[in-house]
Coordinates of C-alpha atoms in Angstrom, one line a residue:
X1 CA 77.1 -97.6 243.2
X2 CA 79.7 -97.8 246.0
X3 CA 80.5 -101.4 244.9
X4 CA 80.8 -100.7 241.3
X5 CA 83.2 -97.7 242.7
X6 CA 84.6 -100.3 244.5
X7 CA 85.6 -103.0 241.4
X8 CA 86.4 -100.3 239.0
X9 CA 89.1 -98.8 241.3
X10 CA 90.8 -102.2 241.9
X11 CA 90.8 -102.9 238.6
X12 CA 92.3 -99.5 237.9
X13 CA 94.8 -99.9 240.6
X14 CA 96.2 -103.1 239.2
X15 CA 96.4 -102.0 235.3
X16 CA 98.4 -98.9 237.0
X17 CA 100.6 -101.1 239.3
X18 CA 100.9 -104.3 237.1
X19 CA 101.3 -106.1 239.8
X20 CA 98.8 -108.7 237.9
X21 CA 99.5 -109.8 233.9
X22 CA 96.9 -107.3 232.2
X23 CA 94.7 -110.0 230.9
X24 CA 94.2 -111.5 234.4
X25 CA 93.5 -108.2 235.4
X26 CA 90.5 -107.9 232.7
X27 CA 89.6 -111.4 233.2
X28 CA 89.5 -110.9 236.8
X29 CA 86.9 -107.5 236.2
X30 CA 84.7 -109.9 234.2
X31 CA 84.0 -111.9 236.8
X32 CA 83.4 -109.9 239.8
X33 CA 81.4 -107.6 237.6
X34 CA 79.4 -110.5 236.7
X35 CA 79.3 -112.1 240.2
X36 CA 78.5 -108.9 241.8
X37 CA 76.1 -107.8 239.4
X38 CA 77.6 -104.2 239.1
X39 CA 75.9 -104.0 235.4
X40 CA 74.3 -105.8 233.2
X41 CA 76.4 -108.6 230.9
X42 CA 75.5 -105.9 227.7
X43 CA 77.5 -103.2 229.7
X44 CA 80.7 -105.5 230.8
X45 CA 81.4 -107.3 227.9
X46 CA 80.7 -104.3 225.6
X47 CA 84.4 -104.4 224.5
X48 CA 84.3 -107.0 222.8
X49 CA 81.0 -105.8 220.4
X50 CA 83.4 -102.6 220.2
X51 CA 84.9 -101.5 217.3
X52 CA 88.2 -101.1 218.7
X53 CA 88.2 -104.6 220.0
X54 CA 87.4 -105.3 216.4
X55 CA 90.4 -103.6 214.9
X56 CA 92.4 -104.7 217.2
X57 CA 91.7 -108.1 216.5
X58 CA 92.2 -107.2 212.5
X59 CA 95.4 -105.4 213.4
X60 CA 97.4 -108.5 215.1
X61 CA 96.2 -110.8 211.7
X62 CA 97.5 -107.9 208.9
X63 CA 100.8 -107.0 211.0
X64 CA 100.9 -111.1 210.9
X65 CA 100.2 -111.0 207.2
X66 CA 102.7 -108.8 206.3
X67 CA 105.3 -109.9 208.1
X68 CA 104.9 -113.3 206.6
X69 CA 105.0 -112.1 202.6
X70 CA 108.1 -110.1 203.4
X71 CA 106.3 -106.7 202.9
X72 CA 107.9 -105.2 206.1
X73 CA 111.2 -106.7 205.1
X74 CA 111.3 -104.9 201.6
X75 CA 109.9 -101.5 203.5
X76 CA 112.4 -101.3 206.0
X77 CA 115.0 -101.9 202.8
X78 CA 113.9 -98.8 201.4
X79 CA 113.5 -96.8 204.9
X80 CA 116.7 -97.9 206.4
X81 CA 119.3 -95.9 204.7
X82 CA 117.4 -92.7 205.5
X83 CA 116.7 -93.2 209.2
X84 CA 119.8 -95.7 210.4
X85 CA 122.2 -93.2 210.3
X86 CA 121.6 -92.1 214.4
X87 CA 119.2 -92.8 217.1
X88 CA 117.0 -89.7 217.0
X89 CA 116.7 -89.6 213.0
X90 CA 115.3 -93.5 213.9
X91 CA 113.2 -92.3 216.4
X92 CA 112.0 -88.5 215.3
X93 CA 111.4 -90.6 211.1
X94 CA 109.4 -93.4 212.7
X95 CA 107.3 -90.5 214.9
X96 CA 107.2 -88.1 211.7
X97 CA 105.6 -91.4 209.6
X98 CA 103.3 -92.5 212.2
X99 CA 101.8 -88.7 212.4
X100 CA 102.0 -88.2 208.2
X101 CA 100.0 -91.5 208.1
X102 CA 97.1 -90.1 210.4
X103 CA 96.2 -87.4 207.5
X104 CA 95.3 -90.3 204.6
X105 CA 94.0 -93.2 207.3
X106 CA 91.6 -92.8 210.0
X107 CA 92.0 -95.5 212.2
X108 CA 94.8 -95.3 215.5
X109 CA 94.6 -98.9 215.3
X110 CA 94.7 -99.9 211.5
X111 CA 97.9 -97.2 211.6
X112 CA 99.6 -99.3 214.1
X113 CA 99.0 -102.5 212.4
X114 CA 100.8 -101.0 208.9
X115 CA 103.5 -99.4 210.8
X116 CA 104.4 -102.1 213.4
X117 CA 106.0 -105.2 211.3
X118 CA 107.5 -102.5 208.8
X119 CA 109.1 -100.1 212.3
X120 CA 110.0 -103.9 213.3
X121 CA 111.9 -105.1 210.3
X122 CA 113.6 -101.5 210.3
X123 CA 115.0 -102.1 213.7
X124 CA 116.3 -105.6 212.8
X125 CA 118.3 -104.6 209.6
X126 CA 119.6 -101.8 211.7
X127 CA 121.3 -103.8 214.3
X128 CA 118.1 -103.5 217.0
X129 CA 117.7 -106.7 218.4
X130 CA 113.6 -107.6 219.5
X131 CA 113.3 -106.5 222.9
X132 CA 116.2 -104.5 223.6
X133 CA 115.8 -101.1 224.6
X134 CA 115.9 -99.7 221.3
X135 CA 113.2 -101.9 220.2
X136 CA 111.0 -101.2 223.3
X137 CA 111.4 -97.6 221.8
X138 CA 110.9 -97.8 218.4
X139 CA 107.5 -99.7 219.4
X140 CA 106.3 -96.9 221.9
X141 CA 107.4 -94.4 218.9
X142 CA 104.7 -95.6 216.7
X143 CA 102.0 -96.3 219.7
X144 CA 102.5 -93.1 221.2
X145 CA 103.1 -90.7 217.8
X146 CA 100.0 -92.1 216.7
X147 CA 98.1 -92.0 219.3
X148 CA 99.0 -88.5 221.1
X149 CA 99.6 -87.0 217.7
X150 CA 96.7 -87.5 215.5
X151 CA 94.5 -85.7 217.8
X152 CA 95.8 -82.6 216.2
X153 CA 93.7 -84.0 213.1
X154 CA 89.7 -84.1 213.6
X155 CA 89.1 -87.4 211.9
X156 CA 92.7 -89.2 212.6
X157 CA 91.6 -90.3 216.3
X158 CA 88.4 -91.7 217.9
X159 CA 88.2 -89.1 221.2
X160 CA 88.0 -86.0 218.3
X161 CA 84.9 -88.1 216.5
X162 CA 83.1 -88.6 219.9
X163 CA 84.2 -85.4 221.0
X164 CA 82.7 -83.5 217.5
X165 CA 79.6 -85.6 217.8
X166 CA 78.9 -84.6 221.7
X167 CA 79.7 -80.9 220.8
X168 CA 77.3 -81.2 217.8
X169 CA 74.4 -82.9 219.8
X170 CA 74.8 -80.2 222.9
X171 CA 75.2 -77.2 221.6
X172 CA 74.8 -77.5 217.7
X173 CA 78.2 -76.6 217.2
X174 CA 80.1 -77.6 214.3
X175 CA 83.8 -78.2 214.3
X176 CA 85.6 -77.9 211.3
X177 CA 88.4 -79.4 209.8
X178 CA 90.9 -76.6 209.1
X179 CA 89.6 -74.2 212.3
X180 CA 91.2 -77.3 214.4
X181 CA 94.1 -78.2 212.6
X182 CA 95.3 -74.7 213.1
X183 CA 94.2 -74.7 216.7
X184 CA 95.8 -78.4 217.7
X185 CA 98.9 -78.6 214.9
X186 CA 101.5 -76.6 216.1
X187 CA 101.4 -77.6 219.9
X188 CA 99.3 -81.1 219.6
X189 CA 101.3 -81.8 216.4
X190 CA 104.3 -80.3 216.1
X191 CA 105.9 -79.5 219.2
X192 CA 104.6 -82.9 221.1
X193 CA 106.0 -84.8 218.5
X194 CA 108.9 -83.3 219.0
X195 CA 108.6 -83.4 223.0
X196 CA 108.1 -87.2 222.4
X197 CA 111.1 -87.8 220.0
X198 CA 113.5 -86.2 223.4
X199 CA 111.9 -88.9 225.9
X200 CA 112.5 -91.6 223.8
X201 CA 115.7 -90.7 223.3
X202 CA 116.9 -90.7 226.7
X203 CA 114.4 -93.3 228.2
X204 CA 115.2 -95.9 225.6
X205 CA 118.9 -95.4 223.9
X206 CA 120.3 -97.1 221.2
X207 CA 122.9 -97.1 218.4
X208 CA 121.6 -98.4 215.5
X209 CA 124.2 -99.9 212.5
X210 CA 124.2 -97.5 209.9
X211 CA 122.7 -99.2 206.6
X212 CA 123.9 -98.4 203.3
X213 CA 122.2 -98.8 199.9
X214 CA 122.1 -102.3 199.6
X215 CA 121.8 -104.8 196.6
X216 CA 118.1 -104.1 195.0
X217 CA 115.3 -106.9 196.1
X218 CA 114.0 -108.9 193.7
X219 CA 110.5 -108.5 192.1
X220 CA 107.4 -108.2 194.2
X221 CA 106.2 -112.4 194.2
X222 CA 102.7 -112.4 193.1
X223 CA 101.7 -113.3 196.8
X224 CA 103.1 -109.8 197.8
X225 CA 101.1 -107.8 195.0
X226 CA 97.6 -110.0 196.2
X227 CA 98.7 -108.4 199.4
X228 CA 99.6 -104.7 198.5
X229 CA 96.3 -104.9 196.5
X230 CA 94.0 -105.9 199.4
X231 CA 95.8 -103.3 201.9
X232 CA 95.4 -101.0 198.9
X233 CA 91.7 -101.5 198.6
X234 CA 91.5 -101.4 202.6
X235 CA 92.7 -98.5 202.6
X236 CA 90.7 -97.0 200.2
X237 CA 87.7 -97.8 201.9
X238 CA 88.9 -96.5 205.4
X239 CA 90.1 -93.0 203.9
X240 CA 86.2 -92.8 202.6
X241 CA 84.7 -94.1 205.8
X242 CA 82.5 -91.0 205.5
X243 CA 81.2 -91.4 202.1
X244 CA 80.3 -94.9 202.5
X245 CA 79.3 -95.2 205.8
X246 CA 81.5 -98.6 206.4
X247 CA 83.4 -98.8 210.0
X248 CA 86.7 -98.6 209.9
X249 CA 86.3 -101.6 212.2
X250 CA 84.7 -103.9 210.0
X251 CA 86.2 -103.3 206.4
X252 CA 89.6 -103.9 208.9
X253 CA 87.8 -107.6 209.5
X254 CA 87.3 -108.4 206.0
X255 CA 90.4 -107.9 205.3
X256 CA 91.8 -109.8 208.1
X257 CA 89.2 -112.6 207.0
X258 CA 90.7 -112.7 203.7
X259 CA 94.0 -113.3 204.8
X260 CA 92.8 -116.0 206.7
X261 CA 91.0 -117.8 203.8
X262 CA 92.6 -121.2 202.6
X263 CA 94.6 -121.1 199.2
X264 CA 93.8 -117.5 198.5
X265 CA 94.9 -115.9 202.3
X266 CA 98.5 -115.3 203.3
X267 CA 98.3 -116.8 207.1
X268 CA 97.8 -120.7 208.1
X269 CA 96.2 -121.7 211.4
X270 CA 99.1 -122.2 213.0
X271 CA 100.7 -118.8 212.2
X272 CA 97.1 -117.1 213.7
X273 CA 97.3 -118.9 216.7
X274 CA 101.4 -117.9 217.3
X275 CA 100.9 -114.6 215.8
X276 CA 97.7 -112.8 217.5
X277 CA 97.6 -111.5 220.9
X278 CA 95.1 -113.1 222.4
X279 CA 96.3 -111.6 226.0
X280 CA 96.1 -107.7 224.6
X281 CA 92.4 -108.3 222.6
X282 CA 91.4 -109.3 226.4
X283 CA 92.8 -105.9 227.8
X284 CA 91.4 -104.0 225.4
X285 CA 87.9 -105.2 225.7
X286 CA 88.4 -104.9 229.4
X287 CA 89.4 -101.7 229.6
X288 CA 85.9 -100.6 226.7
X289 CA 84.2 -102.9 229.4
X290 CA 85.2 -100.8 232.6
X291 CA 84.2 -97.2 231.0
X292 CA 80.9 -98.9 229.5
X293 CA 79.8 -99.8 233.0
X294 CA 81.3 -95.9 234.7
X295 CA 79.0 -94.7 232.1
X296 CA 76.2 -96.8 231.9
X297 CA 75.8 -97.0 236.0
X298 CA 76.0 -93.1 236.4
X299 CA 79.4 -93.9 238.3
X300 CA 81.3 -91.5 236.0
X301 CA 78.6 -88.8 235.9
X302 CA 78.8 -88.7 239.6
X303 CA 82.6 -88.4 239.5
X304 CA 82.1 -85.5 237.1
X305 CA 79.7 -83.7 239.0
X306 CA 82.2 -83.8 241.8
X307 CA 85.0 -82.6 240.3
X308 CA 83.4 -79.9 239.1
X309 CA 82.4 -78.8 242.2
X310 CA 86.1 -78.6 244.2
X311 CA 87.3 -76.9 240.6
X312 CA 88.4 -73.6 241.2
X313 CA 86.8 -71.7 238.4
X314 CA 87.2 -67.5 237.9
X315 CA 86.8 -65.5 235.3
X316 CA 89.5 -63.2 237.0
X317 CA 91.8 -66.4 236.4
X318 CA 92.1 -67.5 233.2
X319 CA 95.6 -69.3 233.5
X320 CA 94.3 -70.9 236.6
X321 CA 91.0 -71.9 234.7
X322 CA 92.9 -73.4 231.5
X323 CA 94.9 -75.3 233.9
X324 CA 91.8 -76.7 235.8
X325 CA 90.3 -77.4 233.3
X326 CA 93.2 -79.4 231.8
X327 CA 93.8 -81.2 235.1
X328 CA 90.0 -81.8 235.1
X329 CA 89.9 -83.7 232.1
X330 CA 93.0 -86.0 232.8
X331 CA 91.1 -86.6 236.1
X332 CA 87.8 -88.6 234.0
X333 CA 91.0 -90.0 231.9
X334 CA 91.5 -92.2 234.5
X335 CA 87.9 -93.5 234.9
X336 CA 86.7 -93.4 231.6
X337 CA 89.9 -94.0 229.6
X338 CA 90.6 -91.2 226.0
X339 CA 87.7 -92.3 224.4
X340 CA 85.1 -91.7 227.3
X341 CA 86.5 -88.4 228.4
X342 CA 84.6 -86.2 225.7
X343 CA 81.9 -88.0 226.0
X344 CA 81.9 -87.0 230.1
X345 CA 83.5 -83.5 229.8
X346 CA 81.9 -82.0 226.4
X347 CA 78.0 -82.3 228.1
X348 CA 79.3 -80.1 231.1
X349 CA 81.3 -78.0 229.1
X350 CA 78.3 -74.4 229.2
X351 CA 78.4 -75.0 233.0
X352 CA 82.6 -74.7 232.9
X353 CA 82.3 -72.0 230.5
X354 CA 79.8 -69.8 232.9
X355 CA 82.1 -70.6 235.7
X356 CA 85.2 -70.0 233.8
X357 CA 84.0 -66.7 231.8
X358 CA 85.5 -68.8 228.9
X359 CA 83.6 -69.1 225.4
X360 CA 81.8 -72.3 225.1
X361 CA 84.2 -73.4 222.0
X362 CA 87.1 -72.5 223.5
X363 CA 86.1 -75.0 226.6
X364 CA 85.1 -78.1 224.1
X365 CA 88.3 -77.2 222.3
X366 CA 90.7 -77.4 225.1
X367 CA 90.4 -80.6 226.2
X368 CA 91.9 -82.0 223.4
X369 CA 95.7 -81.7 224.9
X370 CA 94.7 -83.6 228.1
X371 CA 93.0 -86.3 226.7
X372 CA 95.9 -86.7 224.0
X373 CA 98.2 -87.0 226.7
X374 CA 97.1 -90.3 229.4
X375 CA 99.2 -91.1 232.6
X376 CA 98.9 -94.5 232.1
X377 CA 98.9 -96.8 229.3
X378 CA 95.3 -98.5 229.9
X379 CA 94.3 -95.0 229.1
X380 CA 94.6 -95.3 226.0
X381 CA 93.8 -98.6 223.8
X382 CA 96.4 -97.8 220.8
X383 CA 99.2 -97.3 222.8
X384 CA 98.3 -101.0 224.5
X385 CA 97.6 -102.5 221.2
X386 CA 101.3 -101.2 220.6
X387 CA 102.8 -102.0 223.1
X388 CA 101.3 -105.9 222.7
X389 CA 102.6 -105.8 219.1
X390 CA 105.9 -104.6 220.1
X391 CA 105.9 -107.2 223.0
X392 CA 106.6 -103.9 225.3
X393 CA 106.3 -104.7 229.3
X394 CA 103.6 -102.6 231.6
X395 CA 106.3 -100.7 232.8
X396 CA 108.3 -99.2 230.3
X397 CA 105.4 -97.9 228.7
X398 CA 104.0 -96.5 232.4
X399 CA 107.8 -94.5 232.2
X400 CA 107.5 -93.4 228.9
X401 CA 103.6 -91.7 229.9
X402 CA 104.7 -90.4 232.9
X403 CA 107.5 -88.9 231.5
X404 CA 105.7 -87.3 228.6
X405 CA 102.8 -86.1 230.8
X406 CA 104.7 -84.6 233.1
X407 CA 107.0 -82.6 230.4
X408 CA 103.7 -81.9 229.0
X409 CA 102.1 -80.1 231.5
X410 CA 105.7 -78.1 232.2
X411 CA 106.5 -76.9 228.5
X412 CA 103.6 -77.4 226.4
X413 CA 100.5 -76.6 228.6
X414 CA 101.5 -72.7 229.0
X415 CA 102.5 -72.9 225.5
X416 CA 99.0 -74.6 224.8
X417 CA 97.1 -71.6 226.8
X418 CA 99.4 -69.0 225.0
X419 CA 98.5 -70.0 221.5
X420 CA 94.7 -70.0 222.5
X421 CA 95.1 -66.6 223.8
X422 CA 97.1 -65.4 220.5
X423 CA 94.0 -66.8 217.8
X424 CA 91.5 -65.1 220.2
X425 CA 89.8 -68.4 221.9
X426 CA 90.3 -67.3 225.5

């Protein structure tokens, strides 16, 4: 255990510090967990039989594909006039799209994929030139917005799913749709979006040329219409994920597969091999890897167990409580990454509500804020798929986290316990 403590903090430790490229850093894991025999190979390389490796993977070849047909150029014609006209209508239009996008489409990742080459093409007819700070910004906008938004929105985001699931296996309760959009909107939604749009702004500045209504585009080729068709259909098929029973994950690979396919595809060999990000596929599957093997070894219930014990719980303390609670679950975010935390927290969650004199909803419920909101980047897969799209460095997108996170916990946490007081949770 102590040696499996022992790799997963290094690794940890040099995703946080970057002091290593990422993807020598999860290369690096893979071998000493290996060597070591911390877990078995099932457990390490888990990632990469993940779903979210999987639309990762899918995301780099559609971003690729429509980039290539000129999709994101015609977009970004159409959006450019609206949002070019200053900075923060650039940054608050490309955070307001990223979060009206979560409602239709369930996947974080297939989100990013749409948005990225069209948020791309925007900044280049707006004067943003690719990897300037304005673009760095634009990129985190859409990683970030979609991420730390959507998990106002029960289906929009994998840590509500696993969370609903864990909550529903417990304790047989149901969380509905509605009941938590009007619990996580307004502070989740609304005002983080909004929280978000003010640290871009002055982390990342930029003056972007104003773009008037230009000449119209000629007709949509027939190579763009076979593409508008497919993402159409894809689409589709994610938005009824539920009916048909279909990952996300895998109608995302079809898709990629077909624009892969001689004659009838939209991307050569060549244009795969310079287009997908090999080195962010890597992290990602590292990072699924390292919570696989926390969880799987009993690391992580160990860590929970502990934490729970130097929590200072009262039922003469609410505020206190919310708070430790809140800090609580941002503490597993670091070993277990988003998606593991309400996996960890929720199964606890009747001994934090005796302790706490809170009722057992009200303690699934609030972790969602914490969880929405990581320190670090690796925390969060989306944000690095992102940021590897947007060909953003380690540390700009460590600023922007810390940045948020800390204005987070300042403005929106008291704000966050006040609005569960008002609708009678606490």
């Amino acid at each position: 255990m102590w040696l499996t403590a022992l790799v997963v903090t290094v690794t940890i430790l040099l995703w946080a510090s970057a002091r290593l490229p990422e993807f020598i850093t999860a290369l690096l894991f893979f071998a000493a967990a290996m060597i070591l025999h911390i877990a078995p190979a099932a457990s390490v390389f888990g990632g990469f039989a993940s779903s979210a490796f999987w639309l990762v993977l899918s995301g780099f070849i559609l971003g690729v594909a429509i980039r290539k047909v000129g999709l994101a150029d015609r977009l970004a014609h159409a959006l450019a006039p609206r949002l070019s006209a200053s900075w923060p209508r650039m940054v608050a239009g490309t955070i307001i799209i990223s979060y009206l996008l979560a409602f239709v489409m369930p996947s974080n990742m297939g989100r990013i994929a749409l948005l990225m080459p069209v948020i791309g093409a925007l900044a280049k007819q707006s004067g943003i030139k690719e990897g300037s700070r304005g673009w760095v910004g634009l990129a985190l906008a859409v990683g970030f917005g979609t991420f730390q938004l959507s998990a106002s929105i029960l289906p929009a985001n994998v840590p509500n799913l696993v969370m609903s699931g864990a909550a529903e296996t417990a304790y047989h309760l149901r969380l509905g749709y509605m009941p938590w959009l009007f619990l996580q909107a307004p502070v989740v939604g609304l005002l983080k979006g909004v929280l978000l749009t003010l640290c871009i702004c002055w982390l990342f500045p930029a003056r972007p040329n104003a773009v008037a209504h230009g000449a119209r585009l000629p007709a949509l080729s027939r190579e763009e219409w076979r593409l508008i068709i497919l993402l159409l259909l894809t689409l589709m098929l994610w938005m009824t994920d539920s009916q048909h029973g279909i990952s996300p994950a895998w109608i995302g690979l079809c898709a990629a597969c077909f624009c892969l396919l001689p004659r009838v595809g939209f991307i050569s060999s060549e244009a795969f091999a310079s287009g997908v990000n090999f080195r962010t596929c890597l992290y990602v599957a590292a990072i699924l890897g390292v919570t696989a093997v926390v969880v799987d070894s009993g690391l992580g219930n160990i860590i929970a167990q502990g934490l729970l014990h130097i929590t200072p719980l009262d039922p003469a303390t609410p505020f206190v409580n919310f708070v430790s609670l809140s800090a609580l679950t941002s503490a597993l975010n670091f070993v277990v990454t988003a998606n593991g935390v309400p996996a960890m927290f929720t199964p606890m969650a009747q001994s934090f509500a005796t302790a706490s004199g809170f009722p057992l909803d009200s303690v699934v419920m609030l972790q969602v804020l914490a969880y929405a909101t990581p320190l670090l980047p690796y925390q969060a897969s989306p944000i690095v798929l992102a940021m590897g799209l947007g060909k953003v460095s380690a540390r700009d997108g460590l600023r922007l986290c810390l940045l948020v996170a800390l204005a987070s916990i300042i403005l929106l946490l008291p704000l966050y316990y006040g609005w569960f007081l008002l609708l009678g949770y606490l």
